[in-house]
CSV table of C-alpha atoms in Angstrom, one decimal:
chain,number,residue,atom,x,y,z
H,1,UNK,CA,-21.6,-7.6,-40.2
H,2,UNK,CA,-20.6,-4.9,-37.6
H,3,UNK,CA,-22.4,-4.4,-34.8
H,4,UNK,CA,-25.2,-1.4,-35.1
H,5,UNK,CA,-25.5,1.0,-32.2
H,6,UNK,CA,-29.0,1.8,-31.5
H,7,UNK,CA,-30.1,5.2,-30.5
H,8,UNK,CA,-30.7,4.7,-26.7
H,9,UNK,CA,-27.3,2.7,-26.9
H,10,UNK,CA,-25.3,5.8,-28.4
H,11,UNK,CA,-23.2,8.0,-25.6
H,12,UNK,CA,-22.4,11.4,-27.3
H,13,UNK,CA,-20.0,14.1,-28.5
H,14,UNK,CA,-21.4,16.7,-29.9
H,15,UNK,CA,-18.9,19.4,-31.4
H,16,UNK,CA,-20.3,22.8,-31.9
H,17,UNK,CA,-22.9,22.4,-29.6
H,18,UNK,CA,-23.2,25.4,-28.2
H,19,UNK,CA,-23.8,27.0,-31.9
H,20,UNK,CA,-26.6,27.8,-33.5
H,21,UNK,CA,-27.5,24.3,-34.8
H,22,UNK,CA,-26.0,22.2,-32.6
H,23,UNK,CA,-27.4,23.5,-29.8
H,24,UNK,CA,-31.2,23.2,-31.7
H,25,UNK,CA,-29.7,19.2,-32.0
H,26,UNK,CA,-29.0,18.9,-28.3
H,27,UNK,CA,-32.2,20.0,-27.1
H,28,UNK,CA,-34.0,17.4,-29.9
H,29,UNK,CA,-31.7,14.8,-28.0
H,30,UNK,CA,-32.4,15.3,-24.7
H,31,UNK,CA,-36.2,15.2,-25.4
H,32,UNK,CA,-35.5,11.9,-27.3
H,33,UNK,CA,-33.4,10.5,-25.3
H,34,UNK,CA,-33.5,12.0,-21.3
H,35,UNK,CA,-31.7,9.3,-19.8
H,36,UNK,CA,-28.6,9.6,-22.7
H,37,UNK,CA,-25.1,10.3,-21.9
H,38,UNK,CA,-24.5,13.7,-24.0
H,39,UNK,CA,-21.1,15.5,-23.8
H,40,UNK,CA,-21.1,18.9,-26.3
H,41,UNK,CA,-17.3,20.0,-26.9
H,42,UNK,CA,-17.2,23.8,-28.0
H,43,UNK,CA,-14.7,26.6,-28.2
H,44,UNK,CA,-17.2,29.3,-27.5
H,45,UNK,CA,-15.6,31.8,-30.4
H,46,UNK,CA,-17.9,34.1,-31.0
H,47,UNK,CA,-20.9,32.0,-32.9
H,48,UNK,CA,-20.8,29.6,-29.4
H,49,UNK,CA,-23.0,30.5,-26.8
H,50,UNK,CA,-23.7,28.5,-23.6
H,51,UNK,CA,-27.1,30.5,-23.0
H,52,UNK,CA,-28.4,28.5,-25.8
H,53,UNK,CA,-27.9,24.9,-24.0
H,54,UNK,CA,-29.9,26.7,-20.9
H,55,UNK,CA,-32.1,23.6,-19.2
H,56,UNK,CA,-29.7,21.5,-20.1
H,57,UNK,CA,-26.6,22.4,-18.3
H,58,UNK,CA,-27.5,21.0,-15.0
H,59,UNK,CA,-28.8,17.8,-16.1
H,60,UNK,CA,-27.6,14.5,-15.3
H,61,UNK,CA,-25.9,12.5,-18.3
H,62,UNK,CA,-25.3,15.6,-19.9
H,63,UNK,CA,-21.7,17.4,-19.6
H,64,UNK,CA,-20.0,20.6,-21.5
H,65,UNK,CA,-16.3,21.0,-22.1
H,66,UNK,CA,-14.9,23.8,-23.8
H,67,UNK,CA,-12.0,23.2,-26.1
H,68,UNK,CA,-10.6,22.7,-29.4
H,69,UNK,CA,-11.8,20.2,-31.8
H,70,UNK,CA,-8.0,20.7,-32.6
H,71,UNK,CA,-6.8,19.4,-29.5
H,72,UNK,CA,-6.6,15.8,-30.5
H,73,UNK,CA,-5.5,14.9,-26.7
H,74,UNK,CA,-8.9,16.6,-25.4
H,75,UNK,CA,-10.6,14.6,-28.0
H,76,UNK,CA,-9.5,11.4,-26.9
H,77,UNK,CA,-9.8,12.0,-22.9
H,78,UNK,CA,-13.5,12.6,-23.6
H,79,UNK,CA,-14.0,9.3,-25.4
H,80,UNK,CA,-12.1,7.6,-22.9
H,81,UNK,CA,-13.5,9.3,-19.9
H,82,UNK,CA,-17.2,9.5,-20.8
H,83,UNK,CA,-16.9,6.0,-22.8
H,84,UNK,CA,-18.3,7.7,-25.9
H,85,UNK,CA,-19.6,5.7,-28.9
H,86,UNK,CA,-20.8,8.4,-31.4
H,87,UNK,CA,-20.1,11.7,-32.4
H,88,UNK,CA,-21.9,14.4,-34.0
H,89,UNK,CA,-20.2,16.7,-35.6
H,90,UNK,CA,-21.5,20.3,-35.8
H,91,UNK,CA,-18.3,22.3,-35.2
H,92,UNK,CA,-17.2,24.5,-38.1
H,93,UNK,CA,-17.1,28.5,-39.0
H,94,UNK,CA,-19.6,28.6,-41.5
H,95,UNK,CA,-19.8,32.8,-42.2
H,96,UNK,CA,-19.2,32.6,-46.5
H,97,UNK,CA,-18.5,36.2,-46.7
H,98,UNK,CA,-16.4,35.7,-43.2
H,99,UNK,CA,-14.4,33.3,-45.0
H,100,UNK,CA,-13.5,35.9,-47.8
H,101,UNK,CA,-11.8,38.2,-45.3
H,102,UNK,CA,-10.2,35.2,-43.6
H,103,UNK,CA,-10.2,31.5,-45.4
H,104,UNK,CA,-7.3,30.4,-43.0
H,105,UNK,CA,-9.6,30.0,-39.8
H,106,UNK,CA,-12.0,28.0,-42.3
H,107,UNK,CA,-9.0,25.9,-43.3
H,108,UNK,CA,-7.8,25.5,-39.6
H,109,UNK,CA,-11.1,24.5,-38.4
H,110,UNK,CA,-13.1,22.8,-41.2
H,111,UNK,CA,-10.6,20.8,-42.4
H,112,UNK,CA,-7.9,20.1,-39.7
H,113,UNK,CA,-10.2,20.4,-37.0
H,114,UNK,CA,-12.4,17.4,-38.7
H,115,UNK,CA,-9.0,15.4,-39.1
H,116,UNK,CA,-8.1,15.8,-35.3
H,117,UNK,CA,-11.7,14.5,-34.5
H,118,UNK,CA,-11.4,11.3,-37.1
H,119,UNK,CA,-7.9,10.6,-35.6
H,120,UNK,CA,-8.6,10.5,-32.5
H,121,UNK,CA,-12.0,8.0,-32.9
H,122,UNK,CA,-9.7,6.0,-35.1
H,123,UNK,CA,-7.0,5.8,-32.4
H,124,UNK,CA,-10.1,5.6,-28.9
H,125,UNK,CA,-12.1,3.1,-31.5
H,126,UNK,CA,-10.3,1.3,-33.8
H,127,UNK,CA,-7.1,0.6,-32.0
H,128,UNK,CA,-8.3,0.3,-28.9
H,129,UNK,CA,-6.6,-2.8,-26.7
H,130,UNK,CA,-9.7,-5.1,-27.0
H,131,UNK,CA,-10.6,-4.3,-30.9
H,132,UNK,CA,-13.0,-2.1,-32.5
H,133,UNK,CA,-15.5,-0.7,-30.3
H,134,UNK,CA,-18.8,-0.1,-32.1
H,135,UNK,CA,-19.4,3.7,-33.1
H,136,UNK,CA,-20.5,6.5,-35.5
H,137,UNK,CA,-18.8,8.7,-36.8
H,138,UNK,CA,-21.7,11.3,-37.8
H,139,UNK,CA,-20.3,14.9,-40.0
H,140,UNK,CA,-22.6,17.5,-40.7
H,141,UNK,CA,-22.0,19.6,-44.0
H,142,UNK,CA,-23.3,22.3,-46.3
H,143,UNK,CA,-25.1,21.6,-50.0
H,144,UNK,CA,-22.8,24.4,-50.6
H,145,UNK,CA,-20.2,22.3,-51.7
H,146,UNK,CA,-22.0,21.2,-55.1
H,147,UNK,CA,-21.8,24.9,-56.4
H,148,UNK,CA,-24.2,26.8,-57.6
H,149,UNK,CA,-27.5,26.3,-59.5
H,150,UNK,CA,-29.0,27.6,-62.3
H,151,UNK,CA,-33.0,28.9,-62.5
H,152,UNK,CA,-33.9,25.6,-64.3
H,153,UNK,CA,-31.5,23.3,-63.3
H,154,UNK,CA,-32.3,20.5,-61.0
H,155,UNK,CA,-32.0,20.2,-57.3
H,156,UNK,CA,-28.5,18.8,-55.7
H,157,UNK,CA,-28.3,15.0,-55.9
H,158,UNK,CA,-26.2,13.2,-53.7
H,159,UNK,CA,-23.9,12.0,-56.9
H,160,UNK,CA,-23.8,15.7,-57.5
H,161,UNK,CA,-20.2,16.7,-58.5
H,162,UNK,CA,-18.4,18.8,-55.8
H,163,UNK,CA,-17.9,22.6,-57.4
H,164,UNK,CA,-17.3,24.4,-54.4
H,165,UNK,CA,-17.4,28.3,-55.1
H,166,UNK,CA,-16.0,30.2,-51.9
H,167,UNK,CA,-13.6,29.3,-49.3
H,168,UNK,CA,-16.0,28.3,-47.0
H,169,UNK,CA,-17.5,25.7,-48.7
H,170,UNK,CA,-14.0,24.3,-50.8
H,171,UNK,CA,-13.1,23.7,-46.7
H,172,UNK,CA,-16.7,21.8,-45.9
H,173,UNK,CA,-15.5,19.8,-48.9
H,174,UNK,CA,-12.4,18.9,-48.1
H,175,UNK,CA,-13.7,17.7,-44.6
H,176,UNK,CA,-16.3,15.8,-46.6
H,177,UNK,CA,-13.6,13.7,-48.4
H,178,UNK,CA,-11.7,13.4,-44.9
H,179,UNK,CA,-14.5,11.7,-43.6
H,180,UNK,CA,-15.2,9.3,-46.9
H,181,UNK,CA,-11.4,8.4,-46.2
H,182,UNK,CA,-11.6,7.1,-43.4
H,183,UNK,CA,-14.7,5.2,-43.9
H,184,UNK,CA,-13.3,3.7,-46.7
H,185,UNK,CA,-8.9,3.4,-45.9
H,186,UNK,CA,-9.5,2.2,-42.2
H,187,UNK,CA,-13.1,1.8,-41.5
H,188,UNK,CA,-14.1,4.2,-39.7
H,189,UNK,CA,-18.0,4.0,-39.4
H,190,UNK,CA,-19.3,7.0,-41.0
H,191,UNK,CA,-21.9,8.8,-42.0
H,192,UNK,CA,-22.3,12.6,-43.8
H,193,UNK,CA,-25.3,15.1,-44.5
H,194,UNK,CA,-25.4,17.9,-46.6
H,195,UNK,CA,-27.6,20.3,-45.5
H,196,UNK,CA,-29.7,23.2,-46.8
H,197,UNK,CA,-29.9,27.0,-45.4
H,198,UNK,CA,-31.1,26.8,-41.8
H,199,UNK,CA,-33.3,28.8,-39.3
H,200,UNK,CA,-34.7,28.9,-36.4
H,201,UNK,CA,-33.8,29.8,-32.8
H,202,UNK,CA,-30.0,30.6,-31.3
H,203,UNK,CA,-29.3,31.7,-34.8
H,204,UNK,CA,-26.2,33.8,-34.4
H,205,UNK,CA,-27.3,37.3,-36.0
H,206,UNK,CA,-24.6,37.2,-39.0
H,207,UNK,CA,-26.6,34.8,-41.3
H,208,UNK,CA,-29.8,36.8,-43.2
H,209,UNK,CA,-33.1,35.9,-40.9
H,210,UNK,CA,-31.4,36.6,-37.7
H,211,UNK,CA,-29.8,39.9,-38.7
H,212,UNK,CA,-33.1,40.7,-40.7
H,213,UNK,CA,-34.9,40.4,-37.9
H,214,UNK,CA,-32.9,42.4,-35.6
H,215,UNK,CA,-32.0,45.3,-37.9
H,216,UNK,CA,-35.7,45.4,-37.9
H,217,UNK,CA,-36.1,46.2,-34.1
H,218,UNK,CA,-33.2,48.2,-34.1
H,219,UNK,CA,-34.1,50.4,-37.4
H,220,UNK,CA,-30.9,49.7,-38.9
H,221,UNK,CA,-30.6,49.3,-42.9
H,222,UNK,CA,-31.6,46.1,-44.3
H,223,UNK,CA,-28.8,44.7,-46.4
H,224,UNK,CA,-29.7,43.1,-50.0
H,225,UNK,CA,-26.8,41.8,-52.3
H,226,UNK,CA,-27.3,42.9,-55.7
H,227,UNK,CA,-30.9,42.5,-56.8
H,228,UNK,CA,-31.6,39.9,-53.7
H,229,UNK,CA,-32.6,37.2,-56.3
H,230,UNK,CA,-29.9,34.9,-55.1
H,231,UNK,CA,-32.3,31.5,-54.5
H,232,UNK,CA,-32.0,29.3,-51.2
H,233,UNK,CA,-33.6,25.9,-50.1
H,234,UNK,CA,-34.5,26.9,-46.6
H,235,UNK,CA,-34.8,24.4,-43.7
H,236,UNK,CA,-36.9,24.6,-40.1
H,237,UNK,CA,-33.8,23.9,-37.8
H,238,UNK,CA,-36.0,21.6,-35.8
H,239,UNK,CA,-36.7,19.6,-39.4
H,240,UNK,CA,-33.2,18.9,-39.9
H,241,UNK,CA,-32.5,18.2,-36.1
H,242,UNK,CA,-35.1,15.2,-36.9
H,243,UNK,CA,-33.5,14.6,-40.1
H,244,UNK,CA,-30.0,13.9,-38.6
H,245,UNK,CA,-31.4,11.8,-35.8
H,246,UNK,CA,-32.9,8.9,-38.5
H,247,UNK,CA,-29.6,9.1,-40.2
H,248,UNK,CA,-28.3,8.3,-36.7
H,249,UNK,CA,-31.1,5.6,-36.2
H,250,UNK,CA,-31.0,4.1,-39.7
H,251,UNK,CA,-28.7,5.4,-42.0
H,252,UNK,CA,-26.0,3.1,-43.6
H,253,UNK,CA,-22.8,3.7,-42.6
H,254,UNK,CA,-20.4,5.1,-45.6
H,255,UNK,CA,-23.2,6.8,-46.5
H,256,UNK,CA,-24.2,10.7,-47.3
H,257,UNK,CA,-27.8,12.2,-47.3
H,258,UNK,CA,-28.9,15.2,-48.5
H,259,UNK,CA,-31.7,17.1,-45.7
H,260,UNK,CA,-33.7,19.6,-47.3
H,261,UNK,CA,-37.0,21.8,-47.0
H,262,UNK,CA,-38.0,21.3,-50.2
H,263,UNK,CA,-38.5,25.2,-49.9
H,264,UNK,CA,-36.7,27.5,-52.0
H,265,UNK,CA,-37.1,31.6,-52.1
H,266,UNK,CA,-35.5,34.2,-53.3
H,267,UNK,CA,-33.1,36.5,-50.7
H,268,UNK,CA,-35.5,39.5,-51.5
H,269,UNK,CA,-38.7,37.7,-50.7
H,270,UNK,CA,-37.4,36.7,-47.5
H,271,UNK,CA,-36.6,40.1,-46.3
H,272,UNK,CA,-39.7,41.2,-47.5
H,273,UNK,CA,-42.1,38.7,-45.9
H,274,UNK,CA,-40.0,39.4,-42.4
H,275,UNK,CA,-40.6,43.0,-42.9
H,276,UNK,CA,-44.9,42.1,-43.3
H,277,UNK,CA,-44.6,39.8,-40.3
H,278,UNK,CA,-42.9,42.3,-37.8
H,279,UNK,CA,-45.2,44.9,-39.0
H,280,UNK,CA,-48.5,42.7,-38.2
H,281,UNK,CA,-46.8,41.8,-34.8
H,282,UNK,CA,-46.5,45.4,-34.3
H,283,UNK,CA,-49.6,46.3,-35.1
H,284,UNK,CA,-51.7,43.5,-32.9
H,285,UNK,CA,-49.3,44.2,-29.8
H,286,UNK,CA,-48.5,47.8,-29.0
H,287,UNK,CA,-46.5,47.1,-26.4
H,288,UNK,CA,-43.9,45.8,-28.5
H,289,UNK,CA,-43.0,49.3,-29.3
H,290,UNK,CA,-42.4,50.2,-26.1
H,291,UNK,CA,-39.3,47.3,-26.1
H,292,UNK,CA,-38.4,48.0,-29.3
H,293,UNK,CA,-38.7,52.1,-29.9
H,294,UNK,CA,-36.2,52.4,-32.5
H,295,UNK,CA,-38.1,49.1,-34.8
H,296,UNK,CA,-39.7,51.3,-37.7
H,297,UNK,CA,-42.8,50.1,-37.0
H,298,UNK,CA,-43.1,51.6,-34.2
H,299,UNK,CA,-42.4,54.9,-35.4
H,300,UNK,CA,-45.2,54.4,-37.9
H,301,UNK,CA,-42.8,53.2,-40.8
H,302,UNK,CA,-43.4,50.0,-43.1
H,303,UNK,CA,-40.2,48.1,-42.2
H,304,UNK,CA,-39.7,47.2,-46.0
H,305,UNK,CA,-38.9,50.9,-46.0
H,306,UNK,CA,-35.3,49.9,-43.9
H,307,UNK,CA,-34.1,47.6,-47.5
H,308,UNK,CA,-31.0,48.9,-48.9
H,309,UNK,CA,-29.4,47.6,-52.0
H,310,UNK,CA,-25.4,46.9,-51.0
H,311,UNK,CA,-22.2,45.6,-54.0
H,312,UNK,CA,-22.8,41.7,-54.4
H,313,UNK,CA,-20.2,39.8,-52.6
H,314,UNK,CA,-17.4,38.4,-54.9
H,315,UNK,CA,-18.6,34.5,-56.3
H,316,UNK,CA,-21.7,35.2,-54.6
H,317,UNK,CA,-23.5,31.9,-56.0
H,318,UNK,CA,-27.2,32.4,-57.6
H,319,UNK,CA,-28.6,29.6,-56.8
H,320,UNK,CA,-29.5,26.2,-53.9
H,321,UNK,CA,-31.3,23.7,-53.9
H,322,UNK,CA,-31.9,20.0,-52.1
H,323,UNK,CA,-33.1,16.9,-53.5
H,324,UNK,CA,-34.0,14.7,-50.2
H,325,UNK,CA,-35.9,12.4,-52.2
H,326,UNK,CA,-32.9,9.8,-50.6
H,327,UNK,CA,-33.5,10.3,-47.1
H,328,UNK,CA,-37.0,10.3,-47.3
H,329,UNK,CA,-37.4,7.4,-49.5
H,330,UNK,CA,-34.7,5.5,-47.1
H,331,UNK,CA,-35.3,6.5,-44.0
H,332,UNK,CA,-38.3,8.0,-44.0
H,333,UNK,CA,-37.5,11.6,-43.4
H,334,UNK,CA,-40.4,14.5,-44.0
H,335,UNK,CA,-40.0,18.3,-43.2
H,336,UNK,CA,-42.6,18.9,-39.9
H,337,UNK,CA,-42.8,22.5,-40.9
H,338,UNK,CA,-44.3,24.5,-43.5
H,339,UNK,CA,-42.1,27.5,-44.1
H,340,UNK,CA,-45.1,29.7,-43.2
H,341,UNK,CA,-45.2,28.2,-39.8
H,342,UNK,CA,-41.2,27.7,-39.2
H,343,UNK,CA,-40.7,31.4,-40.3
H,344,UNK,CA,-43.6,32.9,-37.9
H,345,UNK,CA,-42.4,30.5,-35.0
H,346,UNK,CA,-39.0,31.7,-35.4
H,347,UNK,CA,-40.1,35.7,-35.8
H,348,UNK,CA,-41.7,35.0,-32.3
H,349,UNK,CA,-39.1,33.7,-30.5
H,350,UNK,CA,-36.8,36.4,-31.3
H,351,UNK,CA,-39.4,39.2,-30.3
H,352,UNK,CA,-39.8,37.1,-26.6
H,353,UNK,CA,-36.2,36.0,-26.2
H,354,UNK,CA,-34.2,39.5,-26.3
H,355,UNK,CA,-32.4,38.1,-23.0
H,356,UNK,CA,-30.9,35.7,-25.6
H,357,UNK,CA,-29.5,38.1,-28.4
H,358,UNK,CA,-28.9,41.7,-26.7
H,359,UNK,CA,-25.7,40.9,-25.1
H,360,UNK,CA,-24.2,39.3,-28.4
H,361,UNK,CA,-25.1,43.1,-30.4
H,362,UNK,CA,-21.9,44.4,-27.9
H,363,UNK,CA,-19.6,41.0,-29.9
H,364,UNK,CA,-16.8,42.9,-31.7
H,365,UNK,CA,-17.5,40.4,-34.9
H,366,UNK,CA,-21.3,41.4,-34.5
H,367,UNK,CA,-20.0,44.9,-34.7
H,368,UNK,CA,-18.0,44.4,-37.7
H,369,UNK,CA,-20.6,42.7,-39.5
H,370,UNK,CA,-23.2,45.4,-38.7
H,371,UNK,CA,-20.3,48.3,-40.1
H,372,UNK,CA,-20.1,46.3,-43.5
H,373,UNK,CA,-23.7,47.3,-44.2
H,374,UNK,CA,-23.7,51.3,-42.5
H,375,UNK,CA,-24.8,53.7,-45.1
């Protein structure tokens, strides 16, 4: 039987944690565990942002490195030097209609990136001069790799058959298999979760709430794909931060769980009920107005009035959705947040945390997004 790690026990490197979900995971960490070794390797492209690890930068036992998850060398010299046991691994461009414009970063990252990490903890822990040392190998991936969905069919199983449908989620799957084969050719002690659509804070504003959100404040056109009845399992960030913690505490190695909200709404419905938040937000605080003059509330608009219909993208799949009945039956894993409460916490920590996401509005891939959806 090989030797568990338990969670005060586990020293480690996070990949992406300076993203939007990584960074959610390394605050949940610390608070867990604020005595833990905790090293976050990022390349700080433009989705990676060190203000989002504020509080934690000048903490003992924690330490960021920026680099290449490619850079197998790097890799290893912070297993070695920080004598790390686990890794978490967040890293990966995860943009689907980015990775219609450009699948080869997707390919570069998401699945040679993941092969650099799992070569170098096989060489740092499996080969290392006095035998194996006991690890995790911990890979965080996308329910987007099972396809799509249709309105009656059931949720995504973890024996769901892979059908990826864009070139972001065909790479999440690939590194999927990378890490099965390497639990299973050299025994590699592993662990995957398949995740539904996040949000919350430090969400980069490319993905829908974010940009919905801040198209809001900035009156800017409110882009819907096709009819906007494209269906998503949505999940509080902090939920699945928990969620990938008792996988880290409890789940069996070889194993993949799927983490999900148990939520699931239409792309229109979201937009809209944004729209009625900001405009109640408004409408209690005037002095939001003065921060944000150009939000159409505060010109005395309805900020459903800023929706604008826009082509659907090209395989744009209809449907999501997450059976977690495994994780919670195993390990005991239930969403904390209603969706009523996640989305109103997360409205409110965009409207007080501007400091956060004004300076990433000048990114030139913020720019290009925002040019995709002009008039």
């Amino acid at each position: 039987m090989a030797e568990k790690l338990m969670p005060a026990e586990m020293r480690l490197l996070v990949t992406g944690g300076a993203g939007f979900i990584g960074a959610n995971f390394c605050h949940y960490w610390r608070q867990r565990f604020p005595q833990g070794h905790l090293v976050v390797l990022d390349a700080l492209t433009y989705a990676g942002n060190q203000a989002s690890l504020v509080g934690l930068m000048n903490q003992a036992g924690f330490h960021f490195a920026e680099g290449d998850i490619n850079d197998t060398p790097l890799v290893e010299k912070l297993l070695h030097e920080h004598k790390l046991n686990t890794i978490v691994h967040f890293a990966a461009e995860s943009h689907v209609d980015r990775s219609i414009h450009d699948p080869d970063a997707f390919l570069h990252t998401n699945i040679l990136g993941t092969h650099s990490l799992l070569r170098a903890a096989r060489k740092v822990w499996l080969d290392a001069p006095g035998g194996v040392i006991p690890h995790r190998f911990h890979h965080i991936s996308t329910d987007e790799v099972y396809g799509t969905l249709g309105p009656q069919d059931p949720p995504f199983r973890e024996d769901t058959p892979y059908a990826p449908n864009s070139p972001y989620a065909a790479s999440k799957a690939a590194s999927d298999h990378l890490v099965r084969a390497y639990q299973h050719t050299y025994g590699l002690r592993t662990t995957t979760s398949n995740c539904s659509n996040n949000y919350g804070p430090y969400h980069f504003p490319e993905k829908l709430i974010p940009l919905v959100i801040l198209n809001i404040l900035h009156g800017r056109p409110l882009p819907i794909y096709g009819d906007g009845q494209q269906v998503r399992d949505w999940l509080f960030v902090e939920d699945h931060c928990q969620g990938i913690g008792l996988i880290l505490e409890r789940g069996e190695e070889g194993e993949s769980y799927n983490i999900g909200g148990h939520n699931e709404w239409a792309n229109l419905d979201i937009v809209r009920l944004i729209c009625e938040l900001l405009d109640t937000a408004f409408a209690a605080d005037t002095f939001l107005a003065q921060r944000f003059p150009h939000a159409a509330p505060a010109q005395g608009k309805a900020a459903e009035s800023l929706i604008s219909y826009v082509k659907d993208r090209p395989g744009h799949d209809r449907r999501y959705a997450i059976d977690a009945s495994k994780v919670g039956r195993e390990l005991g894993y239930t969403p904390q947040h209603s969706f009523a409460e996640g989305i109103r916490k997360t409205v409110d920590w965009y409207l007080q945390h501007s400091d956060w996401w004004q300076p990433l509005l000048g990114d030139v891939y913020a720019q290009w997004v925002q040019k995709q959806y002009a008039d």
